Amino acid sequence: MLMFYIIMLINCINADEYDCIPKGHEFKDGFESGKDKQCESLSNNYSYYFNKNFTYSGLAFNCNRTYLDGKFTMTSLYDYWSANVIEVMDNSQINLNGRFHTYKEFNIGTNSIVFWIGHVSFKHSITFETTPSLNQPQIIIWKSDYIHLYKPAGSQISKFEVNNPINNKQCFDVMSFNNNAALDFDKKSFDHYLPKDFKNGLDMLEGKAYLISNNRLMRFCPNGTDLDTSVTCTMNGNNYNLSYSGNDNQPFNYPHCPCDDNGETECILNIQQNLNTVNFNNNIIKYTTLNIDHDIILYNFISVKQINVNDDITLLIAPVSSIKEYTQKIQFNNFEITNNREKNVMTQFKYNSTTNTLEINGNNKLKHSSNPTNKPLTLIINGILTCNSFVNKSVYYFTNSSSSTPLININNNNGNNNIMIFDETVRLNGQLSNCIVLTGKSNEKFKCIQCKKGYYLNSKQECQYNSHCNKINKQSHCIECEYGYYLNSNKECQILPDNCIVRYKTYCYQCKEGFIKEKGECQKNDNKCNKSERNYCLKCSNGYK
Ligand SMILES: *[C@@H]1O[C@H](CO)[C@@H](O)[C@H](O)[C@H]1NC(C)=O
Ligand SMILES: *[C@@H]1O[C@H](CO)[C@@H](O)[C@H](O)[C@H]1NC(C)=O
Ligand SMILES: *[C@@H]1O[C@H](CO)[C@@H](O)[C@H](O)[C@H]1NC(C)=O
Ligand SMILES: *[C@@H]1O[C@H](CO)[C@@H](O)[C@H](O)[C@H]1NC(C)=O
Ligand SMILES: *[C@@H]1O[C@H](CO)[C@@H](O)[C@H](O)[C@H]1NC(C)=O
Ligand SMILES: *[C@@H]1O[C@H](CO)[C@@H](O)[C@H](O)[C@H]1NC(C)=O
Ligand SMILES: *[C@@H]1O[C@H](CO)[C@@H](O)[C@H](O)[C@H]1NC(C)=O
Ligand SMILES: *[C@@H]1O[C@H](CO)[C@@H](O)[C@H](O)[C@H]1NC(C)=O
Ligand SMILES: *[C@@H]1O[C@H](CO)[C@@H](O)[C@H](O)[C@H]1NC(C)=O
C-alpha cells in the first residue's frame, strides 16, 4: 500500500511537469496524463516523458516534446516517432531503435550518449548541453542506411544545424556512423545534405561541420577554429576489418572506425588493453599510426604508416608467408627502427629505458634519435641490424645473446666519439667483420680499435684476416708473426720470401746464396755485387766498390 502510494506520488509530480507518462512499455498500455489530455492521439502538442523501455509501432506520431531520461531502449519500428524537440536528459544512455525525427531540436544532456540503429532524421538543429570531447561523439549510429539531414529545397526552408555550446572554441565530434552512403539515401529528392556538401566544411550559423574518417565522422568547428584532423580509434575485437555492420561484434569502439582516411586525417589506432593478439587480415593500412601500449602479437600484419611502441613493451609481428617484402617504420621513445619484413621471419621489438636495452629481431635499420645517456645502450639483436646514426658520447653494446655481459674498462678517449662493442657472437659485415670495439665520429667512417681474438689490427685500422700473428699488443696491433712470416711496415704479417736460410721468428739472419739483406729483407743479388755470403756482399763487381 505504501509502495503504491509512493509510486502514485512520483507519477503525480512528473505528470505536473510532463503531459504524458507511459503506464507500461508499449503505446497501447496508455499514459498517466493530466485532465483532458489525449495522450494516445497520434498528433498533439504534448510533452512525453520516458524512463524505461518503450515500443511504438503505429503510424507516424507527432508531439511537441519527448524527454528521454535514464538507461533504456526506445523503439519505433514502423513509422517515425517525431517531435519538435527530443531531449536526452543528463547522464542518460539511450538506445534509439528505429525511426526518429525532430522538427526543431535534438538536445543531448551532459554526460549522455545516444546509440542509434535505424532511420535518423534531423530537420533542424542538434544541441549539446556540454561540448563533447574530440573522438568521443555522443551520437553513435551503429547501423543506418538512412540519415536525413535537411537542407533548404523548394518550399522546404528548414536546415540542419549544429549549435555551438556557449563559449566553446574547440572542435568537437557530433556524430559517428557506419555507412557514409546513408546520407545519400534517396537519389530522387534534393532536400538533404550529401557527403560532398561537407567538403571543405559545411557552413552553419556558428561554425562549420566536416565529414572525416571516410565521411563517417561529423566534426564541428566553431568560427575561428581550424579543423582538428586527428581521429583516434580503439580496437575492441581481435579482427581488423574495414567494413562491418550491425550492432554486434563491432571490432572498433565507434562506427566511424577504422579511420585510415587517405592522408587527409591523422588516424591513430589503439588496441584495447585486454587484447593480446590482433589479426590485421593482411590489410595495408597506409595512413594510420598504430600505438602499442601493452605486450601484443600482430598476425597477418602487412603494414601501417608507423608503429609507436611504449617503453618496456614487447611487440611481436608474426611472419606472413604470402607477402611481398616491405618496410615498416617503428618508433620508440629513443629510436626509429625501419623493419625490413622478410618472408617467414618473426620480428620482435622491446625497449627498456631503465636498463637502456633494446631487443630486436629480424632485419632492421636503427636510428638512435635521442640525447646521450650515461648508461651504455645494449642492443640484443637476432638477425641483421644496420645502424644509420648514433648519438655522441654514447657507448653501444651489441650482443645476440639474451644474457649480455656488462661493459668493462672501456675508455672513451676520443671526446664526443662513440664506442661500439660487439659480442663475439655478433658478426659484422664488410671490413669491420672481425672488429669488436669501434669508435666513430659523426659523419665519419667507424674506426676499429679492437679485434676479435686471433685477429689483429693493421695500420689501416682493419682487422687482418688470416693473421699469422703470434702476439698482439694492447692496441690490437701485431708485434710478432708466426714462423715463416715477418711483420711488414703496415704491421701485417707477410710470408717470408723464400730466400732466407737462417731465421728466428720474423727475423732473417742469413739470406740464401745470391741474396743479400737490405732493409731487413733478403733481396736478390744485383749485379753490383760479384760475390756475397751471409747477407753481405763480399766482393763488388767490376766498377763498384
Ligand atoms: C499545436 O499548436 C500549434 C500552435 O499552437 C497549433 O497551430 C497546432 O494546431 C497544434 N497542433 C495540434 C495537433 O494540436
Ligand atoms: C512546446 O514545448 C515548449 C517547451 O516546453 C513550449 O514552450 C511550447 O509552448 C510548446 N508548444 C506547444 C504548441 O504547445
Ligand atoms: C530493455 O530493452 C533492452 C533491449 O531491447 C533489453 O536488453 C533490456 O533487458 C530491457 N530492459 C528492461 C528493463 O526491460
Ligand atoms: C560563422 O561563419 C559563417 C560562415 O563563414 C557566417 O555565416 C556566420 O555568420 C559566422 N557566425 C558567427 C557567429 O560569427
Ligand atoms: C569483415 O566484415 C564483413 C562484414 O561484416 C564480413 O563479411 C567479413 O567476413 C569480415 N572480414 C573479416 C576478415 O573478419
Ligand atoms: C626494465 O628492466 C628492469 C630490469 O629488468 C625492470 O626492473 C623494469 O621493470 C623494466 N621496465 C621498465 C619500464 O623500466
Ligand atoms: C655530434 O658531435 C658533432 C661534433 O662535435 C656535432 O657536429 C654534432 O652535431 C653532434 N651530433 C649530435 C646528434 O649531437
Ligand atoms: C648468435 O649467437 C649464436 C651463439 O650464441 C651463434 O650461433 C649465431 O651465429 C649468432 N648469430 C649471429 C647473427 O651472429
Ligand atoms: C766476378 O769475378 C770473376 C773473377 O773472380 C770475374 O771473372 C767476373 O767477371 C766478375 N763478374 C762481374 C759481373 O764483375
PDB file of N, CA, C and O in Angstrom, residues 126-152:
ATOM      1  N   ILE A 126      20.954  20.262 -33.797  1.00  0.00           N
ATOM      2  CA  ILE A 126      21.429  19.400 -32.720  1.00  0.00           C
ATOM      3  C   ILE A 126      22.089  20.322 -31.709  1.00  0.00           C
ATOM      4  O   ILE A 126      22.891  21.187 -32.078  1.00  0.00           O
ATOM      5  N   THR A 127      21.741  20.154 -30.448  1.00  0.00           N
ATOM      6  CA  THR A 127      22.326  20.991 -29.398  1.00  0.00           C
ATOM      7  C   THR A 127      22.943  20.092 -28.332  1.00  0.00           C
ATOM      8  O   THR A 127      22.341  19.095 -27.931  1.00  0.00           O
ATOM      9  N   PHE A 128      24.125  20.472 -27.913  1.00  0.00           N
ATOM     10  CA  PHE A 128      24.791  19.743 -26.823  1.00  0.00           C
ATOM     11  C   PHE A 128      24.824  20.646 -25.594  1.00  0.00           C
ATOM     12  O   PHE A 128      25.238  21.797 -25.686  1.00  0.00           O
ATOM     13  N   GLU A 129      24.397  20.120 -24.477  1.00  0.00           N
ATOM     14  CA  GLU A 129      24.431  20.905 -23.243  1.00  0.00           C
ATOM     15  C   GLU A 129      25.873  21.221 -22.854  1.00  0.00           C
ATOM     16  O   GLU A 129      26.176  22.299 -22.373  1.00  0.00           O
ATOM     17  N   THR A 130      26.730  20.231 -23.053  1.00  0.00           N
ATOM     18  CA  THR A 130      28.157  20.411 -22.760  1.00  0.00           C
ATOM     19  C   THR A 130      28.912  19.999 -24.012  1.00  0.00           C
ATOM     20  O   THR A 130      28.513  19.052 -24.690  1.00  0.00           O
ATOM     21  N   THR A 131      30.010  20.691 -24.306  1.00  0.00           N
ATOM     22  CA  THR A 131      30.772  20.372 -25.509  1.00  0.00           C
ATOM     23  C   THR A 131      31.306  18.945 -25.431  1.00  0.00           C
ATOM     24  O   THR A 131      32.010  18.601 -24.485  1.00  0.00           O
ATOM     25  N   PRO A 132      30.970  18.104 -26.405  1.00  0.00           N
ATOM     26  CA  PRO A 132      31.537  16.749 -26.389  1.00  0.00           C
ATOM     27  C   PRO A 132      33.044  16.819 -26.642  1.00  0.00           C
ATOM     28  O   PRO A 132      33.523  17.771 -27.255  1.00  0.00           O
ATOM     29  N   SER A 133      33.784  15.830 -26.174  1.00  0.00           N
ATOM     30  CA  SER A 133      35.230  15.799 -26.422  1.00  0.00           C
ATOM     31  C   SER A 133      35.490  15.300 -27.829  1.00  0.00           C
ATOM     32  O   SER A 133      34.677  14.581 -28.398  1.00  0.00           O
ATOM     33  N   LEU A 134      36.645  15.674 -28.342  1.00  0.00           N
ATOM     34  CA  LEU A 134      37.076  15.134 -29.629  1.00  0.00           C
ATOM     35  C   LEU A 134      37.191  13.625 -29.468  1.00  0.00           C
ATOM     36  O   LEU A 134      37.653  13.137 -28.433  1.00  0.00           O
ATOM     37  N   ASN A 135      36.823  12.913 -30.507  1.00  0.00           N
ATOM     38  CA  ASN A 135      36.888  11.448 -30.512  1.00  0.00           C
ATOM     39  C   ASN A 135      35.955  10.774 -29.520  1.00  0.00           C
ATOM     40  O   ASN A 135      36.096   9.597 -29.236  1.00  0.00           O
ATOM     41  N   GLN A 136      35.011  11.551 -28.978  1.00  0.00           N
ATOM     42  CA  GLN A 136      34.010  10.943 -28.108  1.00  0.00           C
ATOM     43  C   GLN A 136      32.619  11.461 -28.473  1.00  0.00           C
ATOM     44  O   GLN A 136      31.981  12.155 -27.686  1.00  0.00           O
ATOM     45  N   PRO A 137      32.182  11.127 -29.693  1.00  0.00           N
ATOM     46  CA  PRO A 137      30.869  11.611 -30.107  1.00  0.00           C
ATOM     47  C   PRO A 137      29.775  11.055 -29.185  1.00  0.00           C
ATOM     48  O   PRO A 137      29.893   9.943 -28.682  1.00  0.00           O
ATOM     49  N   GLN A 138      28.719  11.869 -28.987  1.00  0.00           N
ATOM     50  CA  GLN A 138      27.621  11.429 -28.121  1.00  0.00           C
ATOM     51  C   GLN A 138      26.461  10.838 -28.916  1.00  0.00           C
ATOM     52  O   GLN A 138      25.546  10.285 -28.328  1.00  0.00           O
ATOM     53  N   ILE A 139      26.515  10.971 -30.243  1.00  0.00           N
ATOM     54  CA  ILE A 139      25.507  10.312 -31.088  1.00  0.00           C
ATOM     55  C   ILE A 139      26.238   9.252 -31.903  1.00  0.00           C
ATOM     56  O   ILE A 139      27.086   9.567 -32.748  1.00  0.00           O
ATOM     57  N   ILE A 140      25.943   8.004 -31.610  1.00  0.00           N
ATOM     58  CA  ILE A 140      26.679   6.894 -32.203  1.00  0.00           C
ATOM     59  C   ILE A 140      25.697   6.036 -32.990  1.00  0.00           C
ATOM     60  O   ILE A 140      24.855   5.337 -32.424  1.00  0.00           O
ATOM     61  N   ILE A 141      25.787   6.133 -34.299  1.00  0.00           N
ATOM     62  CA  ILE A 141      24.820   5.469 -35.174  1.00  0.00           C
ATOM     63  C   ILE A 141      25.457   4.187 -35.689  1.00  0.00           C
ATOM     64  O   ILE A 141      26.185   4.181 -36.681  1.00  0.00           O
ATOM     65  N   TRP A 142      25.213   3.094 -34.983  1.00  0.00           N
ATOM     66  CA  TRP A 142      25.895   1.836 -35.302  1.00  0.00           C
ATOM     67  C   TRP A 142      25.451   1.259 -36.621  1.00  0.00           C
ATOM     68  O   TRP A 142      26.206   0.590 -37.312  1.00  0.00           O
ATOM     69  N   LYS A 143      24.178   1.466 -36.941  1.00  0.00           N
ATOM     70  CA  LYS A 143      23.704   0.852 -38.183  1.00  0.00           C
ATOM     71  C   LYS A 143      22.592   1.718 -38.730  1.00  0.00           C
ATOM     72  O   LYS A 143      21.546   1.883 -38.096  1.00  0.00           O
ATOM     73  N   SER A 144      22.875   2.295 -39.889  1.00  0.00           N
ATOM     74  CA  SER A 144      21.834   3.077 -40.538  1.00  0.00           C
ATOM     75  C   SER A 144      22.147   3.204 -42.008  1.00  0.00           C
ATOM     76  O   SER A 144      23.296   3.425 -42.386  1.00  0.00           O
ATOM     77  N   ASP A 145      21.126   3.059 -42.838  1.00  0.00           N
ATOM     78  CA  ASP A 145      21.329   3.384 -44.246  1.00  0.00           C
ATOM     79  C   ASP A 145      20.434   4.563 -44.627  1.00  0.00           C
ATOM     80  O   ASP A 145      20.135   4.778 -45.792  1.00  0.00           O
ATOM     81  N   TYR A 146      20.012   5.314 -43.606  1.00  0.00           N
ATOM     82  CA  TYR A 146      19.139   6.462 -43.860  1.00  0.00           C
ATOM     83  C   TYR A 146      19.428   7.539 -42.812  1.00  0.00           C
ATOM     84  O   TYR A 146      19.010   7.430 -41.663  1.00  0.00           O
ATOM     85  N   ILE A 147      20.191   8.537 -43.201  1.00  0.00           N
ATOM     86  CA  ILE A 147      20.446   9.672 -42.301  1.00  0.00           C
ATOM     87  C   ILE A 147      20.023  10.938 -43.050  1.00  0.00           C
ATOM     88  O   ILE A 147      20.675  11.360 -44.007  1.00  0.00           O
ATOM     89  N   HIS A 148      18.901  11.489 -42.632  1.00  0.00           N
ATOM     90  CA  HIS A 148      18.318  12.630 -43.340  1.00  0.00           C
ATOM     91  C   HIS A 148      18.700  13.925 -42.622  1.00  0.00           C
ATOM     92  O   HIS A 148      18.216  14.205 -41.536  1.00  0.00           O
ATOM     93  N   LEU A 149      19.599  14.672 -43.241  1.00  0.00           N
ATOM     94  CA  LEU A 149      19.993  15.974 -42.703  1.00  0.00           C
ATOM     95  C   LEU A 149      19.403  17.013 -43.653  1.00  0.00           C
ATOM     96  O   LEU A 149      19.876  17.171 -44.783  1.00  0.00           O
ATOM     97  N   TYR A 150      18.358  17.703 -43.213  1.00  0.00           N
ATOM     98  CA  TYR A 150      17.601  18.577 -44.118  1.00  0.00           C
ATOM     99  C   TYR A 150      18.417  19.749 -44.627  1.00  0.00           C
ATOM    100  O   TYR A 150      19.209  20.343 -43.913  1.00  0.00           O
ATOM    101  N   LYS A 151      18.135  20.056 -45.884  1.00  0.00           N
ATOM    102  CA  LYS A 151      18.742  21.234 -46.487  1.00  0.00           C
ATOM    103  C   LYS A 151      17.627  21.967 -47.220  1.00  0.00           C
ATOM    104  O   LYS A 151      16.663  21.330 -47.681  1.00  0.00           O
ATOM    105  N   PRO A 152      17.688  23.308 -47.325  1.00  0.00           N
ATOM    106  CA  PRO A 152      16.601  24.036 -47.977  1.00  0.00           C
ATOM    107  C   PRO A 152      16.453  23.599 -49.430  1.00  0.00           C
ATOM    108  O   PRO A 152      17.452  23.471 -50.138  1.00  0.00           O
TER     109      PRO A 152
END
